[in-house]
Tab-separated table of C-alpha atoms and ligand atoms in Angstrom:
chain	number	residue	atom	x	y	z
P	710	UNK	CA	15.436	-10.037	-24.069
P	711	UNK	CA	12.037	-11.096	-22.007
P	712	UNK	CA	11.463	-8.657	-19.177
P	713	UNK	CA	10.713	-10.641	-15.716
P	714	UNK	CA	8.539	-7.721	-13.627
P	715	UNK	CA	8.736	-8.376	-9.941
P	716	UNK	CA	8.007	-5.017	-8.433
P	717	UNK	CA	4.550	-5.106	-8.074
P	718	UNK	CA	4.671	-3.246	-4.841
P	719	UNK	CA	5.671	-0.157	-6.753
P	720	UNK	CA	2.800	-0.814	-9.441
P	721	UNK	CA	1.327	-3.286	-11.298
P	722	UNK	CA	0.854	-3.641	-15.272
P	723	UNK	CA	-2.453	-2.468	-16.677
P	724	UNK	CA	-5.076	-5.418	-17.404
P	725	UNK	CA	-5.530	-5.312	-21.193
P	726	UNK	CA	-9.326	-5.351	-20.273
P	727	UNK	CA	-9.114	-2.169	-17.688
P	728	UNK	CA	-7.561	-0.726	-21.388
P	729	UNK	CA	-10.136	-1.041	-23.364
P	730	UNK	CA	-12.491	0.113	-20.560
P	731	UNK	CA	-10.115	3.339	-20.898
P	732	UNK	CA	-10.214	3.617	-24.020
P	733	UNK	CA	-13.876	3.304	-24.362
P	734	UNK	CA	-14.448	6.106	-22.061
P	735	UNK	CA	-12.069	8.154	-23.619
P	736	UNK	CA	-13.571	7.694	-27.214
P	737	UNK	CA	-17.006	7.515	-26.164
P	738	UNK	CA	-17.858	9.038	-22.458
P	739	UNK	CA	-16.008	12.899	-23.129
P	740	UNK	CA	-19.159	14.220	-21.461
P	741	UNK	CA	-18.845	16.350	-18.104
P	742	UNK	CA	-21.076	13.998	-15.777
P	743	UNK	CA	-22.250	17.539	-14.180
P	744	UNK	CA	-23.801	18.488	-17.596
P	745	UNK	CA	-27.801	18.341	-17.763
P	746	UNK	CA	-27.841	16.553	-21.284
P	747	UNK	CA	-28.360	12.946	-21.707
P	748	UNK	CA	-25.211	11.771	-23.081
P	749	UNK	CA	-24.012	13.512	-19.852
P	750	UNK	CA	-26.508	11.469	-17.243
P	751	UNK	CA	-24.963	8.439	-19.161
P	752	UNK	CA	-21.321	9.220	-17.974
P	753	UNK	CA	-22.844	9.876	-14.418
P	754	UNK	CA	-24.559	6.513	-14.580
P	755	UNK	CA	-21.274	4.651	-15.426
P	756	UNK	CA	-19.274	6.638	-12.425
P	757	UNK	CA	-21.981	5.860	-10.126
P	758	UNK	CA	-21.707	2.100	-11.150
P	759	UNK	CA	-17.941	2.148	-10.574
P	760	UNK	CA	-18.418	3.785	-7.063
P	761	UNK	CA	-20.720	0.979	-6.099
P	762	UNK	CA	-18.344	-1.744	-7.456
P	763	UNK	CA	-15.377	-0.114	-5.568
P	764	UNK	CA	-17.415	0.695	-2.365
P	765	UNK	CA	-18.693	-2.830	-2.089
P	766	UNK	CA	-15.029	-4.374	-2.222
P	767	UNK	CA	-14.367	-2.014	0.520
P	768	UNK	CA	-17.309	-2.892	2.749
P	769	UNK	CA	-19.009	0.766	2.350
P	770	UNK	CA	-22.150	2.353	0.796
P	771	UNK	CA	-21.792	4.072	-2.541
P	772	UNK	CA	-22.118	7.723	-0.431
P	773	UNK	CA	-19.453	6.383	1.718
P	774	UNK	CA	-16.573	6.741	-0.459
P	775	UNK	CA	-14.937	9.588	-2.725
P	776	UNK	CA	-12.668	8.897	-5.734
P	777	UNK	CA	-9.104	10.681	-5.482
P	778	UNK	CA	-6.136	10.998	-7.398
P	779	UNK	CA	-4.351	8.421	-5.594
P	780	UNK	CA	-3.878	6.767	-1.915
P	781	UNK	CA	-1.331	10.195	-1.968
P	782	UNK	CA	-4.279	12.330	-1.664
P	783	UNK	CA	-6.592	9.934	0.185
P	784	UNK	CA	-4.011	9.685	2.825
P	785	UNK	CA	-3.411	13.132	2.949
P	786	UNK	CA	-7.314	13.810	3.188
P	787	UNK	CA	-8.068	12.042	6.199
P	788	UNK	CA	-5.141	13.071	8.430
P	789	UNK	CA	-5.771	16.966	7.410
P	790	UNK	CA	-9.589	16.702	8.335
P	791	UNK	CA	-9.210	14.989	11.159
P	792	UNK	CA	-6.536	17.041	12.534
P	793	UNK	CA	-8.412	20.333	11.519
P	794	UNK	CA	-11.231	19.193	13.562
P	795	UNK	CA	-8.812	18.926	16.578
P	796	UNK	CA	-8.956	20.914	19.489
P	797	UNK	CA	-6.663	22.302	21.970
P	798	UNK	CA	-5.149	19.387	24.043
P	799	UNK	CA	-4.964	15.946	21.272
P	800	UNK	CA	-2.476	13.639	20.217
P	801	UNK	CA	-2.633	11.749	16.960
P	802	UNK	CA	-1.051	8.101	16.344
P	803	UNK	CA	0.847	6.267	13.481
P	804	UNK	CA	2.933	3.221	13.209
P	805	UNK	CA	7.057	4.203	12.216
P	806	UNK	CA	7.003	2.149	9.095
P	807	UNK	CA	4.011	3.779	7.295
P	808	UNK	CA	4.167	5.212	3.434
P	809	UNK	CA	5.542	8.562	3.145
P	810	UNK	CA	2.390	9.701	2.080
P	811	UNK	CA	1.139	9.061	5.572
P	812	UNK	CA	4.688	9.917	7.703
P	813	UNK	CA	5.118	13.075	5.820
P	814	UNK	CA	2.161	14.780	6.916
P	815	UNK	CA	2.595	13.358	10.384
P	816	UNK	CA	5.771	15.049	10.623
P	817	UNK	CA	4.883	17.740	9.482
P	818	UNK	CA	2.040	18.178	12.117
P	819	UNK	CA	4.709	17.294	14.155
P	820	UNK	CA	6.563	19.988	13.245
P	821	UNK	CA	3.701	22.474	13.942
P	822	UNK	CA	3.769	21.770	17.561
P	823	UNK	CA	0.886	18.733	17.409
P	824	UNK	CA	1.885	15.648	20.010
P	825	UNK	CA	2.523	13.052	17.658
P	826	UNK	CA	2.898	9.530	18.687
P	827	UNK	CA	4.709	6.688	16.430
P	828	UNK	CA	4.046	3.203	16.801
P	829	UNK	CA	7.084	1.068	17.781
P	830	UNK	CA	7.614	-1.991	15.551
P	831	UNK	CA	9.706	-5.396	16.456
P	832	UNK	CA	12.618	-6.557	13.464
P	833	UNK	CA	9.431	-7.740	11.211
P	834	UNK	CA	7.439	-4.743	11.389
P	835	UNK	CA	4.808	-6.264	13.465
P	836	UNK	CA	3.292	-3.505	15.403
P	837	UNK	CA	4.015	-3.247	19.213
P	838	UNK	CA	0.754	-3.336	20.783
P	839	UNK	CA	1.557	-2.982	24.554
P	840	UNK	CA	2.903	0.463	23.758
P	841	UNK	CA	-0.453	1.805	21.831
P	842	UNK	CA	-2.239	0.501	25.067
P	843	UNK	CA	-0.156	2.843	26.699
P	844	UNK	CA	-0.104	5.282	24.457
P	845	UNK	CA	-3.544	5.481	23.727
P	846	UNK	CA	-5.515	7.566	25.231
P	847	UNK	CA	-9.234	9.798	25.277
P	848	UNK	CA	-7.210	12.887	23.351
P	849	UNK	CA	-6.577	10.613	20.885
P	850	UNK	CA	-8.022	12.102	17.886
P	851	UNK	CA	-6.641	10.138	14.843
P	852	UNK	CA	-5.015	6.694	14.908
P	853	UNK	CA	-4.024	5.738	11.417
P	854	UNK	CA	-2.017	2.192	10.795
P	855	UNK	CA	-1.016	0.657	7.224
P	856	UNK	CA	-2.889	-2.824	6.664
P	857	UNK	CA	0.498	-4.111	4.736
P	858	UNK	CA	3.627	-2.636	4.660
P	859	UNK	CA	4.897	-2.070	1.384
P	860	UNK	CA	8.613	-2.556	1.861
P	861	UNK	CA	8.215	-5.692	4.194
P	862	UNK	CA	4.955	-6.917	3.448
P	863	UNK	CA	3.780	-7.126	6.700
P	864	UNK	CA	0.467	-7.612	8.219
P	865	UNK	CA	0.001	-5.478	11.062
P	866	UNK	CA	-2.938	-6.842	13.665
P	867	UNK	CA	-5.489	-4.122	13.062
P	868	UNK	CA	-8.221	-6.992	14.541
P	869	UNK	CA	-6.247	-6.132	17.935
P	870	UNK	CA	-5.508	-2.411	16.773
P	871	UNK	CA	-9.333	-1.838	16.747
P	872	UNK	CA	-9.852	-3.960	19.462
P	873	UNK	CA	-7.725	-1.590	21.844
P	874	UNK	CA	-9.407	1.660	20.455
P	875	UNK	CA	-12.716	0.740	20.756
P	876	UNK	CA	-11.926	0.336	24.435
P	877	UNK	CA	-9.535	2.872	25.092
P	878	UNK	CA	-10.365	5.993	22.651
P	879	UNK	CA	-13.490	5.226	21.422
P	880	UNK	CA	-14.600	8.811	19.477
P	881	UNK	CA	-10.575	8.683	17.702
P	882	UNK	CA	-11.176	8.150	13.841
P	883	UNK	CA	-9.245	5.310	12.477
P	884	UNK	CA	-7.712	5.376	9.429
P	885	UNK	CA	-5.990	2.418	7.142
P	886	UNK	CA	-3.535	2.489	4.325
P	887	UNK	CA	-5.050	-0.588	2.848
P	888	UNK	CA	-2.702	-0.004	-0.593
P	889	UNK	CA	-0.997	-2.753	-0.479
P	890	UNK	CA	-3.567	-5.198	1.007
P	891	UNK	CA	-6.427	-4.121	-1.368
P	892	UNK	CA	-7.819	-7.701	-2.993
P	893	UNK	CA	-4.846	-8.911	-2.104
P	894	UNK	CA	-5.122	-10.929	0.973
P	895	UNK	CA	-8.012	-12.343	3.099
P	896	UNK	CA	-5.907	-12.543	6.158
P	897	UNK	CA	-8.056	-12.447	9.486
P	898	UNK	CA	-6.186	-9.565	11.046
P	899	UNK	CA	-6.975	-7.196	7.967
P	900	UNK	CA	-10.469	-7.860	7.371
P	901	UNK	CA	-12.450	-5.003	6.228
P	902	UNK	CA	-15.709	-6.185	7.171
P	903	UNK	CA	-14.968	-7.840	10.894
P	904	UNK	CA	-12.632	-4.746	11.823
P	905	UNK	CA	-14.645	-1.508	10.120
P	906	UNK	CA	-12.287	1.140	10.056
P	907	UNK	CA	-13.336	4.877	9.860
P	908	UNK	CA	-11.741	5.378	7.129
P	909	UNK	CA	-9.344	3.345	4.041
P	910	UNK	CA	-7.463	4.557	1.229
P	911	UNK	CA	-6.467	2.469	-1.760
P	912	UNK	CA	-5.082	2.857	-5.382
P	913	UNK	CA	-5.884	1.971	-8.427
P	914	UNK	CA	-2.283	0.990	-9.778
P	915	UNK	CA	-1.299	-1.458	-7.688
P	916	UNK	CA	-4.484	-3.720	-8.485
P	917	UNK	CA	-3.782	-4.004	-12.296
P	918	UNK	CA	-5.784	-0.132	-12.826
P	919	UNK	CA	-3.963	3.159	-14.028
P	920	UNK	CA	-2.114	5.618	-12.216
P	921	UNK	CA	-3.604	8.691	-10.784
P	922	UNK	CA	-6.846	7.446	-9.450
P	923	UNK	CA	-7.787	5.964	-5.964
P	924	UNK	CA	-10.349	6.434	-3.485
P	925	UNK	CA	-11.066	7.171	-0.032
P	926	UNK	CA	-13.944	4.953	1.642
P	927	UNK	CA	-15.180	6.331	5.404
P	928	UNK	CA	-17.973	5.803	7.492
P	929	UNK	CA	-20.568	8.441	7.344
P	930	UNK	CA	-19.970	9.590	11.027
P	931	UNK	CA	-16.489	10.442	9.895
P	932	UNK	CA	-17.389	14.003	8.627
P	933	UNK	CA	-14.845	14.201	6.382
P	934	UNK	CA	-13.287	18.181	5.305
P	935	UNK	CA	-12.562	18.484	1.768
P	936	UNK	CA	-8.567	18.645	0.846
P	937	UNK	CA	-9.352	20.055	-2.480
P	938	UNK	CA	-12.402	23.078	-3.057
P	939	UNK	CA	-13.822	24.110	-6.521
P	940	UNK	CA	-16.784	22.960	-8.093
P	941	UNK	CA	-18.387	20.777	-5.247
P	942	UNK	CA	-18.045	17.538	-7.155
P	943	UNK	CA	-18.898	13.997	-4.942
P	944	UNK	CA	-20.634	15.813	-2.690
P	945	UNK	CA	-18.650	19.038	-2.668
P	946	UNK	CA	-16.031	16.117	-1.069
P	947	UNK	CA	-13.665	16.361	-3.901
P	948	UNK	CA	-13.744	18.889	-5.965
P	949	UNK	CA	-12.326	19.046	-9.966
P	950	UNK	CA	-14.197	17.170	-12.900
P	951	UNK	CA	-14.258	13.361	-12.345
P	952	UNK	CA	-11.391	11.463	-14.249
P	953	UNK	CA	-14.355	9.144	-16.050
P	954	UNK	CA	-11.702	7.152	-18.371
P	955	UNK	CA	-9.867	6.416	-15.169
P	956	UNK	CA	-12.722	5.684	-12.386
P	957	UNK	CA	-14.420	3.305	-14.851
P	958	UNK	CA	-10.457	1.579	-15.209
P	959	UNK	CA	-10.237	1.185	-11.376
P	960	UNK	CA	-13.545	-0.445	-11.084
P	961	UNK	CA	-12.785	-2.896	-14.046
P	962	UNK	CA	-9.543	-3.734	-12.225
P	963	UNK	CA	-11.527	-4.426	-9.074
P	964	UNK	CA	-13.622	-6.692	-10.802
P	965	UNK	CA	-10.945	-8.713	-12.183
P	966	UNK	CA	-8.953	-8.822	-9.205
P	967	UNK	CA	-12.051	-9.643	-7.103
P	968	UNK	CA	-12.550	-12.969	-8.792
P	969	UNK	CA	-9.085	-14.206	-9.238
P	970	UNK	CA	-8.303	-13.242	-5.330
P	971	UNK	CA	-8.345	-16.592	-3.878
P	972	UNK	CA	-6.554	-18.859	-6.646
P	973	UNK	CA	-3.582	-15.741	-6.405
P	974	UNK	CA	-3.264	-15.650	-2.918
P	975	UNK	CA	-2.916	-19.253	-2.887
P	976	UNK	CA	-0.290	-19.669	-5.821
P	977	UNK	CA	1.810	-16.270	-4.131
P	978	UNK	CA	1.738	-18.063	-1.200
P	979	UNK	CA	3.701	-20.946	-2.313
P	980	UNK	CA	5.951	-18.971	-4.794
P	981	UNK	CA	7.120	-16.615	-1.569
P	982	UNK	CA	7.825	-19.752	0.626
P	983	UNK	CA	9.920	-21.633	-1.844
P	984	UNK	CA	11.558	-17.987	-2.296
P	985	UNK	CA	12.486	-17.188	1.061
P	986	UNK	CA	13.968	-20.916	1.138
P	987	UNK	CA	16.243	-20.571	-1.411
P	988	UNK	CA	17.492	-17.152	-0.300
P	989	UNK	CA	17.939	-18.155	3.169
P	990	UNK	CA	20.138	-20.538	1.809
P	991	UNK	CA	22.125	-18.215	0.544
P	992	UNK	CA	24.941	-16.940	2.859
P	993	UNK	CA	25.246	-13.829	4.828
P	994	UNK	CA	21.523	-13.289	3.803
P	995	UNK	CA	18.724	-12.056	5.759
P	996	UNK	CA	14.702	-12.332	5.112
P	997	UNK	CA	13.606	-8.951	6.910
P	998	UNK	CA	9.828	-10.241	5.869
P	999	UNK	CA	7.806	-12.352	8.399
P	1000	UNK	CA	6.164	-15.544	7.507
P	1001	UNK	CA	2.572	-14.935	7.358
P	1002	UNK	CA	3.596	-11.632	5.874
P	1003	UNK	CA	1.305	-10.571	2.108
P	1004	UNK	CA	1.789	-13.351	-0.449
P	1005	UNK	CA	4.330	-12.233	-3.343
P	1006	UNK	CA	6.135	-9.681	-1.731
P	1007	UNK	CA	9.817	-10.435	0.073
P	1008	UNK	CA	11.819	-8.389	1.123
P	1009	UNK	CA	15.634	-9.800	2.102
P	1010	UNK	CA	18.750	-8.249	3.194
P	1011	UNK	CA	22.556	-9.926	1.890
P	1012	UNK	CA	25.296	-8.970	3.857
P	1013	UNK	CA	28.955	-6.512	2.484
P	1014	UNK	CA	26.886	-5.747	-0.640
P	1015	UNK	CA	25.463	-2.684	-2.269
P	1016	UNK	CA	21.607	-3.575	-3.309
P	1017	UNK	CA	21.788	-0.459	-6.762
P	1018	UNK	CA	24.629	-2.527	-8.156
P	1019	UNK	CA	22.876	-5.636	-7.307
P	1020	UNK	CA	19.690	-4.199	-8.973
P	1021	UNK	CA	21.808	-2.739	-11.514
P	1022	UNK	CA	23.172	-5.952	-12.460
P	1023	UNK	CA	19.783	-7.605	-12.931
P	1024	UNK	CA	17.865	-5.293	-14.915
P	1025	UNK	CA	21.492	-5.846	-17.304
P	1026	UNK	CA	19.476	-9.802	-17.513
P	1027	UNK	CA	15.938	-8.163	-17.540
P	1028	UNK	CA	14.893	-9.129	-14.307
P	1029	UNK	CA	13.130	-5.807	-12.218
P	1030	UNK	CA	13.350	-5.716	-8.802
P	1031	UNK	CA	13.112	-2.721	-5.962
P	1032	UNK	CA	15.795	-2.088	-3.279
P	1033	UNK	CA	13.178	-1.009	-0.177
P	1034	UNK	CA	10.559	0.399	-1.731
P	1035	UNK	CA	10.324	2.491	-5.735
P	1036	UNK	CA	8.918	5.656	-3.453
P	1037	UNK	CA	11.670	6.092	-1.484
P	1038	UNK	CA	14.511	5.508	-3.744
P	1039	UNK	CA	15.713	9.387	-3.735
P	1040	UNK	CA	15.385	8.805	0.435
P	1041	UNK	CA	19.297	7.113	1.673
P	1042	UNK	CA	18.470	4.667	3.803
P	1043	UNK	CA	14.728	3.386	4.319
P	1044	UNK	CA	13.564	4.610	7.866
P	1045	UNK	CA	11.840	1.339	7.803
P	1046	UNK	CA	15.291	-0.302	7.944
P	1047	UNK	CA	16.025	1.805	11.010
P	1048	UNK	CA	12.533	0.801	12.992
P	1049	UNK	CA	13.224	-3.118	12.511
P	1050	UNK	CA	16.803	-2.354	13.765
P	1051	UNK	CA	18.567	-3.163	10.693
P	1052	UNK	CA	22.645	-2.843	10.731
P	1053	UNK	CA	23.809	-1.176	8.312
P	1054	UNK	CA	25.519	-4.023	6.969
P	1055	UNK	CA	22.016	-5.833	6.276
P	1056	UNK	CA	20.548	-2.247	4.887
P	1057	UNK	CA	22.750	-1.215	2.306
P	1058	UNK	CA	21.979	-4.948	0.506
P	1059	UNK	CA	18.221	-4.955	1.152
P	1060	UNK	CA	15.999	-5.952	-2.128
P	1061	UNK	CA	12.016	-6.528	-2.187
P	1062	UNK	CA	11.032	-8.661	-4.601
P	1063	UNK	CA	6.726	-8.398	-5.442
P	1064	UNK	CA	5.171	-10.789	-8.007
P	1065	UNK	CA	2.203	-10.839	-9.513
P	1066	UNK	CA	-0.698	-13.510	-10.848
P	1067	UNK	CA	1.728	-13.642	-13.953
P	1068	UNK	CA	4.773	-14.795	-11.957
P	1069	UNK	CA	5.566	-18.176	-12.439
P	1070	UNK	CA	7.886	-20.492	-10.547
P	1071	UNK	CA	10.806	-20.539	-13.821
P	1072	UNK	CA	10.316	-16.388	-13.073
P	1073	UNK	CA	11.735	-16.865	-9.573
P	1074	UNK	CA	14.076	-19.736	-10.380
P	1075	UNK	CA	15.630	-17.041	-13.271
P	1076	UNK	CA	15.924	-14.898	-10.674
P	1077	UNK	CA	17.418	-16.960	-7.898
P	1078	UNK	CA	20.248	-18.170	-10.383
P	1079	UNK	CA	20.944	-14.602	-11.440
P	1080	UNK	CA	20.706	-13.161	-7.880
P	1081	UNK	CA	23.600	-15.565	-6.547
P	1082	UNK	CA	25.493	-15.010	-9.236
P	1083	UNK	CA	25.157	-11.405	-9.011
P	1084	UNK	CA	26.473	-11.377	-5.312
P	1085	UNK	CA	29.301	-13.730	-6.140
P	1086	UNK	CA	31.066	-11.186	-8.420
P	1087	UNK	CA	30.016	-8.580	-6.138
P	1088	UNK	CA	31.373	-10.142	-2.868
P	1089	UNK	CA	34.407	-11.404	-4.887
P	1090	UNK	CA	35.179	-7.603	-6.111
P	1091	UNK	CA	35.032	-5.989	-2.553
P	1092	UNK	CA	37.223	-8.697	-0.882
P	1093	UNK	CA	40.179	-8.166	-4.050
P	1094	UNK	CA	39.685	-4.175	-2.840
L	1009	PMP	N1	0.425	3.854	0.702
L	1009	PMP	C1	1.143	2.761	0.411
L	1009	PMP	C2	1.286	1.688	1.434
L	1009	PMP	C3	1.770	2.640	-0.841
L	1009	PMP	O1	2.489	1.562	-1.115
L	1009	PMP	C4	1.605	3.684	-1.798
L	1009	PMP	C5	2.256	3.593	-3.165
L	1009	PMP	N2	3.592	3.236	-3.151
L	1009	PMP	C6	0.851	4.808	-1.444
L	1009	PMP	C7	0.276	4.862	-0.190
L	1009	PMP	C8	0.662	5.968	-2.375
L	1009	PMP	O2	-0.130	5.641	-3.466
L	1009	PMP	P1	-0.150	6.596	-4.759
L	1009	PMP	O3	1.218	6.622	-5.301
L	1009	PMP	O4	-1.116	5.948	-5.678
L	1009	PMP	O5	-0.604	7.924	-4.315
């Protein structure tokens, strides 16, 4: 049976390309970059190449940026060094639909005692910004928003975002999540190089790269505090021996992706419209994504049904979709659900469907055939009970 992938959200398959990069390096560059022989400057010369290609799609200088394990750690970076940095009387801001990777460590500072503020959304996740103009304020020290949101695949107005901190809390550091908008959209209102953030994290996986490799990119003001200590690699920034097979993978990817951007915004675009069409037709259904939300990722809601049977059902054809989002699946109900004001009806039958350059329009016709029929039987079981 052919396999029809449509959670690219979660993670994207490996370019055959960024492979043999991998491979390559594995075979070939084995050599600690920090070693003084000249097999070992080679491996150096390669990392530094990938930091420029990755710092340049991010808008930053090559000393600007710091590879991680993952957006996990890049996330988890900024809002630790910032906060450390705090003093006595500050408040630190976030939107309530961000990653866990970002929430988590909120709450936890939260939990610690820290005033910590969360960003109000409306039923599309668009942020709500006459409450940060309230909210924000001169003890402000962090501000940290998502560029997309990866369950609704919304694009939050970080043009106005920045806009509003420049002239209300102009020393706070602000941080993006850019994730799931990383050479994936050129929308206005996410613009790297018109909005300059303090500070982005991305990952590797969802751009066609491997797993377990990301970066963080921040403005040299930022004075970032290291997460991780050892060894003093990138600057004594990020310590531990640089992944070489995987940093020279991620910059391949970012290549790729780079040049393709335009024609597969374009072609998403169209492929999510004629989506959202044929599921609103569908009845008691709901699309919880907004319009101009990313191209290729929707995320929809259908009522008196239970979205792991429904998945269940379609992986039985071969067709892979994501109920909310692959990270919080062990998480009951998606708190993002609760800050768009869900009913539970809706959020017990919510799906997010993410395609790729790959996905074709036959893809998403296989999958609208099999997703009515799907809720049919389902609907028809549950009114017989
Ligand atoms: N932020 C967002 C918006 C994400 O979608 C993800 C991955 N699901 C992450 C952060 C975490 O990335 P990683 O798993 O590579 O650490």
């Amino acid at each position: 049976m052919s396999e029809i992938y449509l959670d690219n959200a979660a993670t994207t398959k490996v370019y055959p390309e960024v492979i043999q990069t991998i491979t390559e390096a594995l075979n070939e560059d084995y050599y600690n970059p920090s070693s003084f022989y000249r097999s070992a400057s080679g491996v150096r010369a390669k990392i530094n190449h990938a930091k420029e290609t990755v710092a340049k799609a991010l808008n930053v200088d090559p000393k600007e940026l710091i590879f991680t394990s993952g957006a996990t750690e890049s996330n988890n970076t900024i809002i630790n060094s910032t906060v450390k940095r705090g003093r006595k009387d500050f408040n630190i801001i976030t939107s309530s639909v961000e990653h866990p990777s970002v929430m988590n460590v909120f709450k936890e500072y939260e939990n610690q005692g820290v005033d910590v503020r969360y960003i109000p959304v409306d039923e599309k996740g668009n942020l709500d910004l006459e409450w940060l103009k309230e909210n924000l304020d001169d003890k402000t020290i962090l501000l940290s928003v998502m560029a997309v949101n990866n369950e609704l695949g919304t694009i939050m107005d970080l043009a106005s975002v920045k806009k509003i901190k420049d002239k209300q809390a102009p020393k706070c550091i602000f941080h993006v999540d850019y994730v799931q908008a990383f050479l994936k959209s050129t929308d206005p209102r996410i613009n790297l190089k018109k909005i300059k953030p303090d500070a982005v994290s991305v990952s590797a996986h969802k751009i066609h790269g491997p797993k377990g490799v990301g970066a963080l990119a921040f403005r040299k003001e930022t004075k970032l505090k290291p997460l991780l200590l050892g060894g003093g690699q990138e600057e004594g920034l990020r310590s531990g021996t640089e992944n070489t097979a995987s940093i020279l993978g991620f910059s391949k990817a970012v290549e790729i992706m780079g040049e393709k951007q335009a024609d597969v915004e374009k072609k998403l675009r169209e492929l999510t419209d004629y989506l959202a069409e044929q599921i609103s037709r569908i009845e008691g259904s709901k699309i919880n994504s907004p319009e101009d939300g990313l191209p290729g990722l929707l995320n929809a809601s259908f009522k008196d049904v239970k979205s792991e049977v429904l998945l269940h059902m379609l992986d039985q054809k071969g067709i892979l979709i994501s109920a909310g989002s692959a990270c919080s699946t062990h998480v009951k109900d998606s708190y993002v659900h609760g800050a768009i004001g869900l009913r539970p009806e809706y959020s017990h039958g919510t799906i997010r469907i993410s395609m790729d350059e790959t996905t074709t329009k036959e893809d998403i016709d296989t999958l609208l055939d099999n997703l009515k029929q799907a809720i049919k039987n389902l609907r028809k079981l549950t009114t017989r009970n």
